[in-house]
Amino acid sequence: MVLAELGGSISRALQQMSNATIIDEKVLAECLNEITRALLQADVQFKLVRDMTNNIKKIVNLDDLAAGHNKRRIIQQAIFNELCKMLDPGKPSFTPKKGKTSVVMFVGLQGSGKTTTCTKYAFYHQKKGWKPALVCADTFRAGAFDQLKQNATKAKIPFYGSYMESDPVKIAVEGVERFKKENCDLIIVDTSGRHKQEAALFEEMRQVSEATKPDLVIFVMDSSIGQAAFDQAQAFKQSVAVGAVIVTKMDGHAKGGGALSAVAATKSPVIFIGTGEHMDEFEVFDVKPFVSRLLG
Ligand code: GDP
């Protein structure tokens, strides 16, 4: 996983700084350059990296730090805090409550792992005693309903969809209504993904959202999307009220930096990550432990 390499590069930069006898402007600048390089290589958006290093320079004013201050610790803490800030938009996302009906809509490009992630999300909650249900409002991709049906059947999760109906709004509304009547507490609506950010995709998403009034819209993003992540995430956010992000395929060779960009673009937290194709390869995402691991 390239994120591990990112962590390695950052810890090496910190280690090099720790090895220096005196920490002056030059040593700090070298350390920040190394970190900048590592973040850019991991596909974090340039502007985010620049803002981060500027903030660190502002916080760590070496002239103001009297002798005796542990400069290394202050610098390390500032780097830790800035990385956390990049991944934490400052407000938590809406969190569904067990026993109380919530509608959660999933959006993302085709191939991002959206349908797989819907089932993982349902399965995760089912294991904790929830009553989830899946609605397939993807009428665009042939086979989307079959895929959802197969996954749902395997996990014993109720599902709704249609081979005949071509109107995703109608299916979404019918599915949500049915599962509300059946007292499901987590109704998950899978929407169409397209290859690129077509206007029709966004219009359809907007209509499904308007008709089902989701409590939470989750943007699913493939971690290998790289530098394109920021613009993509922003385009989705502009059409529907994205409230949380799930980053998939963190097990692969993805650089993962796109996750940081998606948070910045949507001002929404990453709530889970996908770490494999299987239903249980799904982890809650917590900023601080993640950054601690990253820094080694
Ligand atoms: P959708 O078009 O966005 O609904 O994407 P799918 O759910 O069909 O997933 C596309 C492919 O990505 C499938 O082969 C999935 O098994 C795979 N996939 C989804 N999530 C992950 C993940 O976290 N890790 C890995 N390795 N593969 C994943």
Coordinates of C-alpha atoms and ligand atoms in Angstrom, one line a residue:
M1 CA 0.0 0.0 0.0
V2 CA 1.5 3.3 -1.1
L3 CA 0.1 5.0 2.0
A4 CA 2.5 3.0 4.0
E5 CA 5.3 4.5 1.8
L6 CA 3.9 7.9 2.5
G7 CA 4.1 7.2 6.2
G8 CA 7.6 5.9 5.8
S9 CA 8.7 9.0 3.9
I10 CA 7.2 11.3 6.5
S11 CA 8.8 9.4 9.4
R12 CA 12.1 9.4 7.7
A13 CA 11.9 13.2 7.2
L14 CA 11.1 13.5 11.0
Q15 CA 13.9 11.2 11.9
Q16 CA 16.4 13.2 9.8
M17 CA 15.3 16.3 11.6
S18 CA 15.7 14.5 14.9
N19 CA 19.2 13.5 14.0
A20 CA 20.2 17.1 13.4
T21 CA 22.2 18.7 16.3
I22 CA 20.5 22.1 16.0
I23 CA 17.1 22.6 14.6
D24 CA 17.3 25.8 12.6
E25 CA 15.3 27.2 9.6
K26 CA 17.3 25.1 7.2
V27 CA 16.6 21.9 8.9
L28 CA 12.9 22.7 9.2
A29 CA 12.7 23.7 5.6
E30 CA 14.4 20.4 4.5
C31 CA 12.0 18.4 6.6
L32 CA 9.0 20.2 5.2
N33 CA 10.3 19.8 1.6
E34 CA 10.6 16.0 2.2
I35 CA 7.0 15.9 3.6
T36 CA 5.7 18.0 0.7
R37 CA 7.4 15.6 -1.8
A38 CA 5.9 12.6 0.0
L39 CA 2.3 14.1 0.0
L40 CA 2.5 15.1 -3.6
Q41 CA 3.7 11.6 -4.6
A42 CA 0.7 10.2 -2.7
D43 CA -1.6 12.4 -4.9
V44 CA -2.6 14.9 -2.3
Q45 CA -3.8 18.0 -4.1
F46 CA -1.0 20.6 -4.4
K47 CA -3.0 23.4 -2.8
L48 CA -3.7 21.3 0.3
V49 CA 0.0 20.5 0.7
R50 CA 1.0 24.1 0.3
D51 CA -1.6 25.3 2.8
M52 CA -0.4 22.6 5.2
T53 CA 3.3 23.5 5.1
N54 CA 2.5 27.2 5.3
N55 CA 0.5 26.5 8.5
I56 CA 3.3 24.5 10.0
K57 CA 5.7 27.3 9.3
K58 CA 3.4 29.8 11.0
I59 CA 2.9 27.6 14.1
V60 CA 6.6 26.7 14.4
N61 CA 8.3 30.0 14.6
L62 CA 11.8 29.0 15.5
D63 CA 12.8 32.5 16.5
D64 CA 10.0 32.7 19.0
L65 CA 10.8 29.4 20.6
A66 CA 13.0 30.1 23.5
A67 CA 15.9 27.7 24.2
G68 CA 14.8 24.8 26.3
H69 CA 11.6 24.4 24.2
N70 CA 11.6 21.0 22.6
K71 CA 11.5 22.1 19.0
R72 CA 11.4 18.6 17.6
R73 CA 8.3 17.7 19.6
I74 CA 6.6 21.0 18.7
I75 CA 7.3 20.4 15.0
Q76 CA 6.2 16.8 15.1
Q77 CA 3.0 17.8 16.9
A78 CA 2.3 20.5 14.4
I79 CA 2.7 18.0 11.5
F80 CA 0.4 15.5 13.3
N81 CA -2.2 18.2 13.9
E82 CA -2.1 19.5 10.3
L83 CA -2.5 16.0 8.8
C84 CA -5.4 15.4 11.2
K85 CA -6.9 18.7 10.1
M86 CA -6.7 17.8 6.5
L87 CA -8.7 14.6 7.2
D88 CA -11.1 16.1 9.6
P89 CA -13.6 18.7 8.2
G90 CA -14.4 19.7 11.8
K91 CA -18.0 18.5 11.9
P92 CA -19.1 14.9 12.2
S93 CA -21.4 13.5 9.6
F94 CA -25.0 12.5 10.3
T95 CA -25.0 9.2 12.1
P96 CA -28.0 6.9 11.7
K97 CA -29.5 5.6 15.0
K98 CA -30.4 2.0 15.6
G99 CA -34.2 1.5 15.7
K100 CA -34.9 4.8 14.0
T101 CA -35.5 4.8 10.3
S102 CA -32.7 6.5 8.2
V103 CA -32.4 6.7 4.5
V104 CA -28.8 6.6 3.2
M105 CA -28.1 7.3 -0.5
F106 CA -24.8 6.2 -2.1
V107 CA -23.3 8.1 -5.0
G108 CA -20.1 7.7 -7.0
L109 CA -18.6 6.9 -10.4
Q110 CA -19.2 3.5 -12.0
G111 CA -16.5 1.1 -10.9
S112 CA -15.7 3.1 -7.7
G113 CA -17.0 0.1 -5.7
K114 CA -20.4 1.7 -4.8
T115 CA -22.6 -1.4 -5.0
T116 CA -20.1 -3.5 -3.1
T117 CA -19.8 -0.8 -0.5
C118 CA -23.6 -0.5 -0.1
T119 CA -23.7 -4.2 0.9
K120 CA -20.6 -3.9 3.2
Y121 CA -22.3 -0.9 4.9
A122 CA -25.5 -2.9 5.3
F123 CA -23.7 -6.0 6.5
Y124 CA -21.6 -4.0 9.0
H125 CA -24.7 -2.6 10.6
Q126 CA -26.6 -5.9 10.5
K127 CA -23.9 -7.6 12.5
K128 CA -24.5 -4.9 15.2
G129 CA -28.2 -5.7 15.3
W130 CA -29.6 -3.2 12.9
K131 CA -32.3 -4.0 10.3
P132 CA -30.8 -2.8 7.0
A133 CA -32.3 -3.0 3.5
L134 CA -31.0 -2.4 0.1
V135 CA -32.7 -0.5 -2.8
C136 CA -31.2 -0.7 -6.3
A137 CA -32.0 2.5 -8.1
D138 CA -29.3 1.9 -10.7
T139 CA -31.3 1.3 -13.8
F140 CA -28.4 2.4 -16.1
R141 CA -25.9 -0.5 -15.8
A142 CA -27.1 -3.8 -17.0
G143 CA -26.5 -6.3 -14.2
A144 CA -26.5 -3.8 -11.4
F145 CA -29.7 -5.2 -9.9
D146 CA -28.4 -8.8 -10.2
Q147 CA -25.2 -7.8 -8.5
L148 CA -27.0 -6.1 -5.6
K149 CA -29.4 -9.0 -5.4
Q150 CA -26.6 -11.6 -5.2
N151 CA -24.7 -9.6 -2.5
A152 CA -27.9 -9.0 -0.5
T153 CA -28.9 -12.6 -0.7
K154 CA -25.5 -13.8 0.5
A155 CA -25.7 -11.4 3.5
K156 CA -29.4 -12.2 4.1
I157 CA -30.4 -8.5 3.7
P158 CA -33.7 -7.6 2.2
F159 CA -33.5 -5.9 -1.2
Y160 CA -35.7 -4.1 -3.7
G161 CA -35.3 -3.5 -7.4
S162 CA -36.8 -4.2 -10.8
Y163 CA -35.7 -5.7 -14.1
M164 CA -38.6 -3.9 -16.0
E165 CA -38.8 -0.5 -14.5
S166 CA -36.4 2.0 -16.1
D167 CA -37.2 5.0 -13.9
P168 CA -34.7 5.1 -11.0
V169 CA -36.8 7.7 -9.1
K170 CA -39.8 5.4 -9.1
I171 CA -37.9 2.4 -7.9
A172 CA -36.1 4.4 -5.2
V173 CA -39.4 5.8 -3.8
E174 CA -41.1 2.4 -3.9
G175 CA -38.2 0.7 -2.2
V176 CA -37.9 3.3 0.5
E177 CA -41.7 3.2 1.2
R178 CA -41.7 -0.6 1.4
F179 CA -38.8 -0.8 3.8
K180 CA -40.2 2.0 5.9
K181 CA -43.4 0.0 6.3
E182 CA -41.3 -3.1 7.2
N183 CA -39.7 -1.0 10.0
C184 CA -36.1 -1.3 8.6
D185 CA -33.9 1.2 10.4
L186 CA -31.3 1.6 7.7
I187 CA -32.6 2.0 4.1
I188 CA -29.7 2.1 1.7
V189 CA -30.3 3.4 -1.8
D190 CA -27.7 2.5 -4.5
T191 CA -27.8 5.0 -7.4
S192 CA -26.3 4.8 -11.0
G193 CA -22.7 5.5 -11.6
R194 CA -21.4 6.5 -15.0
H195 CA -18.0 6.5 -16.5
K196 CA -17.5 10.1 -16.3
Q197 CA -19.2 13.1 -14.7
E198 CA -22.1 13.4 -17.2
A199 CA -24.8 15.9 -16.7
A200 CA -27.5 13.2 -16.9
L201 CA -25.9 11.3 -13.9
F202 CA -26.0 14.4 -11.8
E203 CA -29.6 15.2 -12.8
E204 CA -30.8 11.7 -12.0
M205 CA -29.0 11.7 -8.7
R206 CA -30.6 15.0 -7.8
Q207 CA -34.0 13.7 -8.6
V208 CA -33.5 10.5 -6.6
S209 CA -32.3 12.6 -3.7
E210 CA -35.3 15.0 -3.9
A211 CA -37.8 12.1 -4.0
T212 CA -36.3 10.0 -1.2
K213 CA -35.0 12.8 1.0
P214 CA -32.0 10.9 2.4
D215 CA -30.7 11.6 5.9
L216 CA -27.2 11.1 4.6
V217 CA -25.6 11.0 1.1
I218 CA -22.4 9.0 1.0
F219 CA -19.9 9.7 -1.8
V220 CA -17.9 6.5 -2.7
M221 CA -14.5 7.1 -4.1
D222 CA -11.9 4.7 -5.5
S223 CA -8.6 5.5 -3.7
S224 CA -6.6 5.1 -6.9
I225 CA -8.3 8.1 -8.5
G226 CA -5.3 10.3 -7.6
Q227 CA -5.1 14.0 -8.4
A228 CA -8.6 13.9 -10.1
A229 CA -10.2 13.2 -6.7
F230 CA -10.7 16.8 -5.7
D231 CA -12.6 17.9 -8.8
Q232 CA -14.6 14.7 -8.9
A233 CA -15.7 15.0 -5.3
Q234 CA -16.5 18.6 -5.7
A235 CA -18.7 17.9 -8.7
F236 CA -20.7 15.4 -6.7
K237 CA -21.0 17.8 -3.8
Q238 CA -22.4 20.5 -6.0
S239 CA -25.3 18.3 -7.2
V240 CA -26.3 16.5 -4.0
A241 CA -25.7 17.2 -0.3
V242 CA -22.8 14.8 0.2
G243 CA -22.3 14.3 4.0
A244 CA -19.7 11.6 4.2
V245 CA -17.1 9.8 2.1
I246 CA -16.1 6.2 1.9
V247 CA -12.8 5.4 0.2
T248 CA -12.5 2.0 -1.4
K249 CA -9.7 -0.3 -2.5
M250 CA -7.3 0.9 0.2
D251 CA -5.8 -2.6 -0.1
G252 CA -4.5 -2.1 -3.6
H253 CA -1.7 -0.1 -5.0
A254 CA -3.6 3.1 -4.6
K255 CA -1.7 6.1 -3.3
G256 CA -4.6 7.1 -1.0
G257 CA -3.9 10.8 -1.1
G258 CA -7.1 11.3 -2.9
A259 CA -8.9 10.6 0.3
L260 CA -7.5 13.8 1.8
S261 CA -8.5 15.8 -1.3
A262 CA -12.1 14.3 -1.2
V263 CA -12.5 15.5 2.4
A264 CA -11.4 18.9 1.5
A265 CA -13.6 19.1 -1.6
T266 CA -16.8 17.9 0.1
K267 CA -16.0 19.2 3.6
S268 CA -17.2 15.8 4.8
P269 CA -15.4 13.2 6.8
V270 CA -14.3 9.8 5.6
I271 CA -16.4 7.4 7.7
F272 CA -15.2 3.9 6.4
I273 CA -12.6 2.5 4.1
G274 CA -12.9 -0.6 1.9
T275 CA -9.9 -2.9 2.2
G276 CA -10.9 -5.8 -0.1
E277 CA -13.6 -7.3 -2.3
H278 CA -15.2 -9.3 0.5
M279 CA -18.2 -8.2 2.5
D280 CA -16.3 -7.9 5.8
E281 CA -13.2 -6.1 4.4
F282 CA -14.5 -2.8 5.6
E283 CA -13.2 -0.6 8.4
V284 CA -14.4 2.3 10.4
F285 CA -12.2 5.3 9.6
D286 CA -10.7 7.2 12.6
V287 CA -8.5 10.2 11.8
K288 CA -6.1 10.2 14.7
P289 CA -5.2 6.5 14.8
F290 CA -4.8 6.7 11.0
V291 CA -2.4 9.6 11.1
S292 CA -0.5 8.1 14.0
R293 CA 0.0 4.9 11.9
L294 CA 1.0 7.0 9.0
L295 CA 3.7 8.7 11.0
G296 CA 4.9 5.4 12.4
Ligands
GDP1 P1 -19.8 0.2 -8.8 O1 -19.8 0.2 -10.3 O2 -19.3 1.5 -8.3 O3 -21.0 -0.2 -8.2 O4 -18.6 -0.8 -8.4 P2 -18.7 -2.3 -7.9 O5 -19.2 -2.4 -6.5 O6 -19.3 -3.2 -8.9 O7 -17.1 -2.6 -7.7 C1 -16.2 -2.6 -8.8 C2 -15.1 -3.6 -8.5 O8 -14.3 -3.2 -7.4 C3 -15.6 -5.0 -8.1 O9 -14.8 -5.9 -8.8 C4 -15.4 -5.0 -6.6 O10 -15.2 -6.3 -6.1 C5 -14.2 -4.2 -6.5 N1 -14.1 -3.6 -5.1 C6 -15.0 -2.8 -4.5 N2 -14.5 -2.4 -3.3 C7 -13.2 -2.9 -3.2 C8 -12.2 -2.8 -2.2 O11 -12.3 -2.1 -1.1 N3 -11.0 -3.4 -2.4 C9 -10.9 -4.2 -3.6 N4 -9.7 -4.8 -3.8 N5 -11.8 -4.3 -4.6 C10 -13.0 -3.6 -4.3

